[in-house]
CSV table of C-alpha atoms in Angstrom, one decimal:
chain,number,residue,atom,x,y,z
A,890,MET,CA,2.4,157.2,-51.3
A,891,ALA,CA,0.8,153.8,-51.8
A,892,ARG,CA,2.4,151.1,-49.8
A,893,THR,CA,4.1,148.3,-52.0
A,894,ARG,CA,2.4,145.1,-51.5
A,895,THR,CA,4.5,141.9,-51.4
A,896,LEU,CA,4.2,138.4,-52.6
A,897,THR,CA,5.8,135.3,-51.1
A,898,LEU,CA,6.1,132.3,-53.3
A,899,ALA,CA,6.7,129.0,-51.8
A,900,HIS,CA,7.6,125.7,-53.5
A,901,GLY,CA,8.7,122.7,-51.5
A,902,ASP,CA,11.5,123.9,-49.1
A,903,MET,CA,12.1,127.0,-51.1
A,904,GLU,CA,10.7,130.6,-50.6
A,905,THR,CA,11.1,133.9,-52.4
A,906,LEU,CA,9.9,137.5,-51.9
A,907,LYS,CA,8.5,139.3,-55.0
A,908,ILE,CA,6.3,142.5,-55.6
A,909,LEU,CA,2.6,141.4,-55.8
A,910,PRO,CA,1.7,141.5,-59.5
A,911,PRO,CA,-1.4,143.2,-60.5
A,912,SER,CA,-3.1,140.2,-62.4
A,913,TYR,CA,-3.6,136.5,-62.2
A,914,ASN,CA,-1.7,136.1,-65.6
A,915,ASP,CA,1.2,138.0,-64.3
A,916,LEU,CA,1.3,135.9,-61.1
A,917,GLU,CA,1.3,132.6,-63.0
A,918,THR,CA,4.1,133.7,-65.3
A,919,LEU,CA,6.2,134.9,-62.3
A,920,ALA,CA,5.6,131.6,-60.5
A,921,ARG,CA,6.4,129.4,-63.5
A,922,ASN,CA,9.7,131.3,-64.2
A,923,TRP,CA,10.6,130.9,-60.6
A,924,ALA,CA,9.7,127.3,-59.9
A,925,LYS,CA,10.5,126.1,-63.5
A,926,PRO,CA,8.2,123.1,-63.4
A,927,PRO,CA,9.1,120.3,-66.1
A,928,PRO,CA,7.2,120.3,-69.3
A,929,ASN,CA,3.6,118.7,-69.0
A,930,ALA,CA,4.0,118.6,-65.2
A,931,PRO,CA,0.8,119.5,-63.2
A,932,PHE,CA,0.8,123.1,-62.0
A,933,ALA,CA,-1.4,125.0,-59.6
A,934,LEU,CA,-1.5,127.9,-57.3
A,935,ARG,CA,-3.0,128.2,-53.8
A,936,VAL,CA,-3.2,130.4,-50.7
A,937,PRO,CA,-3.4,129.0,-47.2
A,938,VAL,CA,-6.7,130.4,-45.7
A,939,GLN,CA,-4.8,132.2,-42.9
A,940,TYR,CA,-3.1,134.4,-45.5
A,941,ALA,CA,-6.1,135.1,-47.6
A,942,SER,CA,-8.1,138.3,-47.4
A,943,VAL,CA,-11.2,138.4,-45.2
A,944,GLN,CA,-13.4,138.9,-48.2
A,945,ALA,CA,-12.1,135.6,-49.6
A,946,SER,CA,-12.8,133.6,-46.6
A,947,VAL,CA,-16.3,135.0,-46.6
A,948,CYS,CA,-17.2,135.0,-50.2
A,949,LEU,CA,-15.5,132.1,-51.9
A,950,PRO,CA,-17.0,129.3,-49.9
A,951,VAL,CA,-20.4,130.4,-50.8
A,952,ARG,CA,-19.9,131.5,-54.4
A,953,TYR,CA,-17.1,129.3,-55.7
A,954,SER,CA,-16.5,126.6,-53.2
A,955,MET,CA,-12.7,127.2,-53.9
A,956,PHE,CA,-11.5,126.0,-50.5
A,957,ALA,CA,-10.1,122.6,-50.2
A,958,ASP,CA,-8.1,121.3,-47.3
A,959,ASN,CA,-7.8,124.9,-45.9
A,960,PHE,CA,-6.4,126.4,-49.1
A,961,GLU,CA,-7.9,128.9,-51.5
A,962,GLN,CA,-7.3,127.6,-55.1
A,963,LEU,CA,-6.2,130.4,-57.5
A,964,HIS,CA,-7.4,129.5,-61.0
A,965,ASP,CA,-8.5,132.8,-62.6
A,966,GLU,CA,-8.5,136.5,-62.4
A,967,GLU,CA,-11.6,136.8,-60.2
A,968,SER,CA,-10.3,134.3,-57.5
A,969,TYR,CA,-7.0,136.3,-57.5
A,970,GLN,CA,-8.5,139.7,-57.0
A,971,ILE,CA,-10.7,138.4,-54.1
A,972,ALA,CA,-7.7,136.8,-52.4
A,973,THR,CA,-5.7,140.0,-52.6
A,974,MET,CA,-8.5,142.5,-51.6
A,975,GLY,CA,-7.4,144.5,-48.7
A,976,VAL,CA,-4.2,142.7,-48.0
A,977,HIS,CA,-0.6,144.1,-47.8
A,978,GLY,CA,1.0,140.9,-48.7
A,979,LEU,CA,0.0,137.5,-50.1
A,980,TYR,CA,1.5,134.1,-49.5
A,981,VAL,CA,1.1,131.7,-52.5
A,982,GLU,CA,2.2,128.0,-52.7
A,983,VAL,CA,3.2,126.7,-56.0
A,984,VAL,CA,1.9,123.1,-56.4
A,985,SER,CA,3.7,121.1,-59.2
A,986,ASP,CA,4.3,117.4,-59.0
A,987,THR,CA,7.7,116.8,-60.5
A,988,PRO,CA,7.7,113.3,-62.3
A,989,PRO,CA,10.1,110.8,-60.8
A,990,PRO,CA,13.5,110.7,-62.5
A,991,VAL,CA,13.8,108.3,-65.4
A,992,GLU,CA,15.7,105.3,-64.3
A,993,PRO,CA,18.8,104.8,-66.5
A,994,PRO,CA,18.8,101.6,-68.4
A,995,PRO,CA,20.6,98.8,-66.7
A,996,PRO,CA,24.2,98.5,-67.9
A,997,PRO,CA,24.8,95.7,-70.6
A,998,PRO,CA,26.1,92.4,-69.5
A,999,PRO,CA,29.8,91.9,-69.7
A,1000,PRO,CA,30.9,90.8,-73.1
A,1001,VAL,CA,31.5,87.1,-73.7
A,1002,LEU,CA,35.0,86.6,-74.8
A,1003,GLU,CA,35.1,82.9,-74.2
A,1004,MET,CA,32.8,80.0,-74.3
A,1005,PRO,CA,33.0,76.2,-74.9
A,1006,ALA,CA,31.9,74.7,-78.2
A,1007,THR,CA,30.8,71.1,-79.0
A,1008,PHE,CA,30.3,69.8,-82.4
A,1009,ASN,CA,28.5,66.4,-83.0
A,1010,LEU,CA,29.3,65.5,-86.6
A,1011,GLU,CA,28.1,62.5,-88.6
A,1012,LEU,CA,31.0,61.7,-90.9
A,1013,GLY,CA,28.9,58.9,-92.5
A,1014,PRO,CA,25.6,57.0,-91.8
A,1015,GLY,CA,25.9,56.0,-88.1
A,1016,GLN,CA,29.5,57.4,-87.7
A,1017,VAL,CA,29.3,60.2,-85.2
A,1018,VAL,CA,32.3,62.2,-83.8
A,1019,ALA,CA,32.3,64.9,-81.3
A,1020,ILE,CA,34.7,67.9,-81.3
A,1021,ASP,CA,35.0,69.7,-77.9
A,1022,THR,CA,36.9,73.1,-78.2
A,1023,ILE,CA,36.9,76.6,-76.8
A,1024,CYS,CA,35.9,79.8,-78.8
A,1025,GLU,CA,38.0,82.8,-77.8
A,1026,SER,CA,37.9,86.5,-78.7
A,1027,ASP,CA,40.2,89.2,-77.7
A,1028,GLU,CA,37.7,92.0,-77.8
A,1029,LEU,CA,34.7,91.0,-79.8
A,1030,ASP,CA,31.5,90.0,-77.8
A,1031,MET,CA,30.5,86.6,-79.1
A,1032,SER,CA,26.9,87.0,-77.5
A,1033,ARG,CA,25.5,89.9,-79.3
A,1034,THR,CA,26.0,92.2,-82.3
A,1035,GLU,CA,27.4,95.7,-82.3
A,1036,ASP,CA,23.8,97.1,-82.1
A,1037,GLY,CA,22.9,94.8,-79.2
A,1038,ILE,CA,21.0,91.9,-80.9
A,1039,VAL,CA,21.6,88.7,-78.9
A,1040,VAL,CA,23.0,85.9,-80.9
A,1041,GLY,CA,21.4,82.7,-79.5
A,1042,GLY,CA,19.0,79.8,-80.3
A,1043,MET,CA,19.2,76.8,-82.7
A,1044,PHE,CA,20.5,77.2,-86.2
A,1045,MET,CA,20.5,75.1,-89.2
A,1046,GLY,CA,22.9,75.4,-92.0
A,1047,LYS,CA,26.4,74.5,-93.4
A,1048,LEU,CA,29.5,74.0,-91.4
A,1049,ASP,CA,32.7,74.1,-93.5
A,1050,ILE,CA,35.8,72.6,-91.9
A,1051,VAL,CA,39.0,73.0,-93.9
A,1052,HIS,CA,42.4,71.3,-93.0
A,1053,ASP,CA,45.1,72.0,-95.6
A,1054,HIS,CA,48.4,71.1,-94.0
A,1055,ASP,CA,50.5,72.2,-97.0
A,1056,ALA,CA,48.9,75.6,-97.0
A,1057,LYS,CA,48.7,75.7,-93.3
A,1058,ILE,CA,45.0,76.5,-93.4
A,1059,HIS,CA,42.8,75.3,-90.7
A,1060,LYS,CA,39.4,76.9,-90.3
A,1061,MET,CA,35.7,76.5,-89.4
A,1062,GLU,CA,33.0,78.6,-91.1
A,1063,PHE,CA,29.2,78.2,-90.4
A,1064,THR,CA,26.4,79.6,-92.4
A,1065,GLY,CA,22.9,79.0,-91.3
A,1066,THR,CA,19.5,80.3,-90.2
A,1067,ARG,CA,17.9,80.3,-86.8
A,1068,LEU,CA,15.0,77.8,-86.2
A,1069,LYS,CA,11.8,78.4,-84.4
A,1070,GLU,CA,12.3,76.9,-80.9
A,1071,GLU,CA,8.7,75.7,-80.7
A,1072,GLU,CA,9.1,73.5,-83.8
A,1073,TYR,CA,12.3,71.6,-82.7
A,1074,SER,CA,13.3,70.0,-79.5
A,1075,PRO,CA,16.8,70.7,-77.9
A,1076,ASP,CA,17.7,67.1,-78.7
A,1077,PHE,CA,17.2,67.6,-82.5
A,1078,PHE,CA,20.0,66.1,-84.4
A,1079,PHE,CA,20.6,66.8,-88.2
A,1080,ASP,CA,21.7,63.4,-89.5
A,1081,ALA,CA,21.8,61.7,-92.9
A,1082,ARG,CA,18.1,60.7,-92.6
A,1083,THR,CA,17.0,64.2,-92.0
A,1084,MET,CA,19.2,65.4,-94.9
A,1085,GLY,CA,17.5,62.9,-97.1
A,1086,LYS,CA,14.1,64.2,-96.3
A,1087,LEU,CA,15.1,67.7,-97.0
A,1088,THR,CA,16.5,66.8,-100.2
A,1089,ILE,CA,13.3,65.1,-101.3
A,1090,ALA,CA,11.3,68.2,-100.2
A,1091,ALA,CA,13.7,70.5,-102.1
A,1092,LYS,CA,13.1,68.8,-105.4
A,1093,PRO,CA,11.3,70.9,-107.9
A,1094,SER,CA,7.7,70.1,-108.8
A,1095,VAL,CA,7.6,67.9,-112.0
A,1096,ALA,CA,4.4,66.8,-113.9
A,1097,LYS,CA,4.7,63.3,-115.0
A,1098,CYS,CA,2.7,62.7,-118.1
A,1099,ASN,CA,1.8,59.4,-119.9
A,1100,LEU,CA,0.2,59.6,-123.4
A,1101,SER,CA,-1.5,56.7,-125.1
A,1102,ILE,CA,-2.9,56.5,-128.6
A,1103,LEU,CA,-5.7,54.1,-129.7
A,1104,SER,CA,-6.1,53.9,-133.4
A,1105,PRO,CA,-8.6,51.8,-135.3
A,1106,GLN,CA,-5.8,51.0,-137.9
A,1107,GLN,CA,-2.2,51.0,-138.4
A,1108,GLN,CA,-0.9,54.5,-139.5
A,1109,TYR,CA,2.1,56.8,-139.0
A,1110,CYS,CA,1.7,60.0,-137.0
A,1111,ASP,CA,3.7,62.7,-135.3
A,1112,VAL,CA,3.0,63.8,-131.8
A,1113,THR,CA,4.3,67.3,-131.0
A,1114,LEU,CA,4.7,68.9,-127.6
A,1115,ALA,CA,5.0,72.7,-127.3
A,1116,PHE,CA,5.6,74.5,-124.0
A,1117,SER,CA,4.9,77.9,-122.8
A,1118,PRO,CA,7.8,80.1,-121.4
A,1119,LEU,CA,6.9,79.0,-117.8
A,1120,TRP,CA,7.3,75.3,-118.6
A,1121,ARG,CA,10.1,73.2,-120.0
A,1122,LEU,CA,10.6,69.5,-121.1
A,1123,GLY,CA,12.3,67.1,-118.8
A,1124,HIS,CA,13.0,63.4,-119.4
A,1125,THR,CA,11.1,61.5,-122.0
A,1126,TRP,CA,10.7,57.9,-123.1
A,1127,PRO,CA,11.1,57.0,-125.9
A,1128,PRO,CA,13.6,59.8,-126.5
A,1129,ALA,CA,11.9,62.8,-128.2
A,1130,GLU,CA,13.3,64.8,-131.1
A,1131,ASN,CA,14.0,68.4,-129.9
A,1132,LEU,CA,12.8,70.8,-132.5
A,1133,ALA,CA,13.4,74.0,-130.5
A,1134,HIS,CA,14.1,74.9,-126.8
A,1135,ASP,CA,10.3,74.7,-126.2
A,1136,LYS,CA,9.2,72.1,-128.7
A,1137,ALA,CA,9.8,68.4,-129.1
A,1138,LYS,CA,8.3,65.5,-131.4
A,1139,PHE,CA,7.8,61.8,-131.4
A,1140,PHE,CA,7.6,60.0,-134.9
A,1141,LEU,CA,5.6,56.9,-134.5
A,1142,ARG,CA,3.7,54.1,-136.1
A,1143,VAL,CA,0.5,53.3,-134.1
A,1144,ASN,CA,-1.3,50.0,-134.4
A,1145,PRO,CA,-4.9,48.8,-133.3
A,1146,GLY,CA,-4.7,47.7,-129.6
A,1147,GLY,CA,-2.5,50.6,-128.5
A,1148,ALA,CA,1.0,49.5,-129.5
A,1149,MET,CA,3.3,52.3,-130.8
A,1150,GLU,CA,6.5,51.8,-132.7
A,1151,HIS,CA,9.2,54.4,-132.1
A,1152,PHE,CA,11.7,54.2,-135.0
A,1153,GLU,CA,14.6,56.1,-133.6
A,1154,SER,CA,15.0,54.1,-130.6
A,1155,GLU,CA,13.6,50.8,-132.2
A,1156,THR,CA,11.2,50.2,-129.3
A,1157,VAL,CA,7.5,49.4,-129.0
A,1158,VAL,CA,5.5,50.9,-126.1
A,1159,THR,CA,2.0,51.4,-125.1
A,1160,SER,CA,2.4,54.9,-123.8
A,1161,LEU,CA,4.8,57.8,-124.3
A,1162,TYR,CA,6.2,59.3,-121.2
A,1163,TYR,CA,7.5,62.8,-120.6
A,1164,GLU,CA,8.0,65.4,-117.8
A,1165,ALA,CA,7.0,68.9,-117.8
A,1166,ILE,CA,8.7,71.1,-115.3
A,1167,PRO,CA,7.1,74.4,-114.2
A,1168,GLU,CA,9.1,77.5,-113.2
A,1169,ALA,CA,9.2,77.5,-109.3
A,1170,SER,CA,8.2,81.2,-109.4
A,1171,ALA,CA,5.0,80.4,-111.1
A,1172,ILE,CA,3.9,77.7,-108.5
A,1173,ASP,CA,1.9,78.8,-105.6
A,1174,PRO,CA,0.4,75.6,-104.0
A,1175,LEU,CA,-2.2,77.6,-101.8
A,1176,THR,CA,-3.5,79.4,-104.7
A,1177,MET,CA,-3.4,76.6,-107.3
A,1178,ILE,CA,-5.1,74.1,-104.9
A,1179,GLY,CA,-7.5,75.8,-102.3
A,1180,PRO,CA,-11.1,75.6,-101.0
A,1181,HIS,CA,-12.2,77.8,-103.8
A,1182,ASN,CA,-11.4,75.4,-106.7
A,1183,SER,CA,-10.5,72.0,-105.2
A,1184,PHE,CA,-11.7,69.1,-103.0
A,1185,ALA,CA,-10.0,67.7,-100.0
A,1186,MET,CA,-10.4,64.6,-97.8
A,1187,PRO,CA,-8.4,62.1,-95.8
A,1188,THR,CA,-6.1,60.0,-98.0
A,1189,SER,CA,-7.9,56.8,-96.8
A,1190,GLN,CA,-10.9,58.3,-98.6
A,1191,PHE,CA,-9.0,59.9,-101.4
A,1192,ILE,CA,-7.6,56.8,-103.0
A,1193,PRO,CA,-11.0,55.0,-103.6
A,1194,HIS,CA,-12.5,58.3,-104.4
A,1195,ILE,CA,-10.0,59.1,-107.2
A,1196,SER,CA,-10.5,55.6,-108.5
A,1197,LYS,CA,-14.2,56.2,-108.9
A,1198,VAL,CA,-13.5,59.6,-110.6
A,1199,LEU,CA,-11.2,57.9,-113.1
A,1200,GLU,CA,-14.0,55.3,-113.9
A,1201,ASP,CA,-16.4,58.0,-114.4
A,1202,LEU,CA,-13.9,59.6,-117.0
A,1203,GLY,CA,-13.8,56.3,-118.9
A,1204,PHE,CA,-10.6,54.7,-117.6
A,1205,SER,CA,-10.5,50.9,-118.0
A,1206,VAL,CA,-9.9,48.6,-115.0
A,1207,PRO,CA,-6.2,48.1,-116.1
A,1208,ALA,CA,-5.7,51.7,-116.6
A,1209,ARG,CA,-7.2,52.6,-113.1
A,1210,THR,CA,-5.1,50.0,-111.5
A,1211,ALA,CA,-1.9,51.3,-113.0
A,1212,PHE,CA,-2.6,54.9,-112.2
A,1213,ILE,CA,-3.4,54.0,-108.5
A,1214,THR,CA,-0.3,51.7,-108.0
A,1215,ASN,CA,2.1,54.2,-109.7
A,1216,GLN,CA,1.0,57.0,-107.6
A,1217,LEU,CA,0.2,55.1,-104.3
A,1218,PRO,CA,3.7,55.7,-102.7
A,1219,ASN,CA,3.2,59.6,-103.2
A,1220,PHE,CA,-0.4,59.6,-101.9
A,1221,VAL,CA,0.2,57.7,-98.7
A,1222,ALA,CA,3.0,60.1,-97.7
A,1223,TYR,CA,0.2,62.6,-96.7
A,1224,LYS,CA,-2.6,62.1,-94.0
A,1225,ASN,CA,-4.9,64.4,-96.1
A,1226,ILE,CA,-5.0,65.3,-99.9
A,1227,ALA,CA,-6.5,68.2,-101.7
A,1228,TYR,CA,-6.9,68.0,-105.4
A,1229,ARG,CA,-8.4,69.3,-108.7
A,1230,PHE,CA,-8.1,68.7,-112.4
A,1231,MET,CA,-6.8,71.3,-114.9
A,1232,SER,CA,-9.2,72.5,-117.6
A,1233,PRO,CA,-8.2,71.9,-121.2
A,1234,ASN,CA,-7.8,75.5,-122.1
A,1235,ARG,CA,-5.4,76.2,-119.2
A,1236,LEU,CA,-3.5,73.0,-119.9
A,1237,ALA,CA,-3.2,73.8,-123.7
A,1238,ALA,CA,-1.8,77.2,-122.7
A,1239,ALA,CA,0.9,75.5,-120.6
A,1240,ILE,CA,1.5,72.3,-122.7
A,1241,ASP,CA,0.2,72.3,-126.2
A,1242,LEU,CA,-0.3,69.0,-127.7
A,1243,SER,CA,-0.9,68.0,-131.4
A,1244,VAL,CA,-1.0,65.0,-133.7
A,1245,THR,CA,-0.9,64.7,-137.5
A,1246,CYS,CA,-3.9,62.4,-137.5
A,1247,SER,CA,-7.5,63.9,-138.1
A,1248,PRO,CA,-10.1,63.5,-136.7
A,1249,CYS,CA,-8.9,62.9,-133.3
A,1250,VAL,CA,-10.7,62.5,-130.0
A,1251,TRP,CA,-8.9,64.1,-127.1
A,1252,THR,CA,-8.9,63.2,-123.4
A,1253,ARG,CA,-6.3,65.1,-121.4
A,1254,ILE,CA,-6.5,64.5,-117.6
A,1255,PHE,CA,-4.1,66.6,-115.6
A,1256,LEU,CA,-4.3,66.0,-111.9
A,1257,LEU,CA,-2.9,68.6,-109.3
A,1258,TYR,CA,-2.8,67.6,-105.6
A,1259,ARG,CA,-0.9,68.5,-102.5
A,1260,GLY,CA,-1.0,67.3,-98.9
A,1261,VAL,CA,-2.9,69.3,-96.3
A,1262,SER,CA,-2.8,69.4,-92.5
A,1263,ASP,CA,-5.9,68.6,-90.2
A,1264,ASP,CA,-6.3,72.3,-89.6
A,1265,GLU,CA,-6.2,73.3,-93.3
A,1266,LEU,CA,-8.7,70.4,-94.0
A,1267,SER,CA,-11.4,72.1,-92.0
A,1268,ALA,CA,-11.2,75.1,-94.4
A,1269,PHE,CA,-12.3,72.7,-97.2
A,1270,ALA,CA,-15.7,72.0,-95.4
A,1271,GLY,CA,-18.3,71.6,-98.1
A,1272,SER,CA,-15.6,70.4,-100.5
A,1273,GLY,CA,-15.3,66.7,-99.6
A,1274,ASP,CA,-16.0,63.3,-101.2
A,1275,LYS,CA,-19.8,63.5,-100.6
A,1276,ASP,CA,-19.9,67.1,-101.9
A,1277,LEU,CA,-18.8,66.3,-105.5
A,1278,ARG,CA,-21.8,66.2,-107.7
A,1279,GLU,CA,-22.1,63.6,-110.3
A,1280,GLY,CA,-20.3,64.3,-113.6
A,1281,HIS,CA,-18.5,67.4,-112.2
A,1282,TRP,CA,-15.0,66.5,-113.4
A,1283,ARG,CA,-16.5,65.5,-116.9
A,1284,GLY,CA,-17.4,69.0,-117.5
A,1285,ILE,CA,-14.2,70.3,-116.1
A,1286,ILE,CA,-12.0,68.2,-118.4
A,1287,GLY,CA,-14.3,68.5,-121.3
A,1288,TRP,CA,-15.0,64.8,-121.5
A,1289,ASN,CA,-16.5,63.4,-124.8
A,1290,ASP,CA,-18.3,60.2,-124.9
A,1291,GLN,CA,-16.6,59.4,-128.3
A,1292,SER,CA,-13.5,58.7,-126.3
A,1293,THR,CA,-15.0,55.3,-125.6
A,1294,HIS,CA,-15.7,54.5,-129.2
A,1295,LYS,CA,-13.2,52.1,-130.8
A,1296,ASP,CA,-13.7,53.2,-134.2
A,1297,GLN,CA,-12.2,56.7,-133.4
A,1298,PHE,CA,-8.6,57.8,-133.5
A,1299,ARG,CA,-8.2,58.6,-129.7
A,1300,VAL,CA,-5.5,60.2,-127.6
A,1301,LEU,CA,-5.6,59.7,-123.9
A,1302,GLU,CA,-3.1,61.7,-121.7
A,1303,THR,CA,-2.8,61.3,-117.9
A,1304,SER,CA,-0.6,63.7,-116.0
A,1305,VAL,CA,0.1,64.2,-112.3
A,1306,LEU,CA,1.7,67.1,-110.6
A,1307,GLU,CA,2.4,66.9,-106.9
A,1308,LEU,CA,2.8,70.4,-105.4
A,1309,ASN,CA,5.2,70.6,-102.5
């Protein structure tokens, strides 16, 4: 009878005795089922040289170089058959590096059930009071949400304090949004002055339009405004007659020299004023005024620059002076200004203008501008004061030299839209 050959498997401090399997694949399966290495853990089998067969110690170093650190590495069927050749038993070590156990996450900090609260409140300009109190909760953590999001930082919003003694209601409610810490210092205080700036910034964009009529003789005329669905009429002077929700009319008697008689208000003016308000959703300042279609420069250069542009468009000295002085407070609010003029076709699609006198020479100048930072100004390289070619804006607005002829019935409209 053939003698049963044995297999000793060793792994760490454990050993077990098995029947020597006939093949390497059977050995590996047997070793894996016994050692149960973790998934994806390294796994190897080796035989100490003192337990290997004589043939292995003679053949393998020459043929396969399988010995390392006095071990024969078993990696395929051939190395296994050589190691078991002529032996009655085999000692095999299972080499499997078990990954270190995963450290459990640190326990969450204890809930915050009480914390001091201080409110510095401005009741009126310069009248600041402080409320020191304690916020308490029986079981709800005031430092984080239920899903573990930490509630902290600087917030801006609305604090509603109600004291109704009759109804016995006394409560505080705050609604706000977290601010970026790098944009505000810890000493930031939201006072009436800051509130005023935000109120100005939150105002909708409004195009302010002035329309003058220069007639060679006295005559009556109607001036009609028609707005696209994305625009609406604001204030007017003199008061315009509303014809529909998107249309209004001025009935005038125009005189040589520019005087216009408005019969309904019984006033005489040299220009009609109206406001055109665009839908906020239709305004994208970065698209409407960008390096692809506009020019930009420091404000100190922009003001004399725009004066020269207006001169090139036929503005008289009084008209240029009035334009600059009316817009100066808005211009100087910015360090740099980017601007462009709207083309007649796009302007007419937004705000259509008509008069009952024919023929008529039209000059409609619609200025769009916005402030830009120093970093954004660099994106306008090649679109500065010195880069504007002569007559550029004349071509954009469709300027006609007949607008300077006094024997023509002429309409001159200047509009300015500041984009916030």
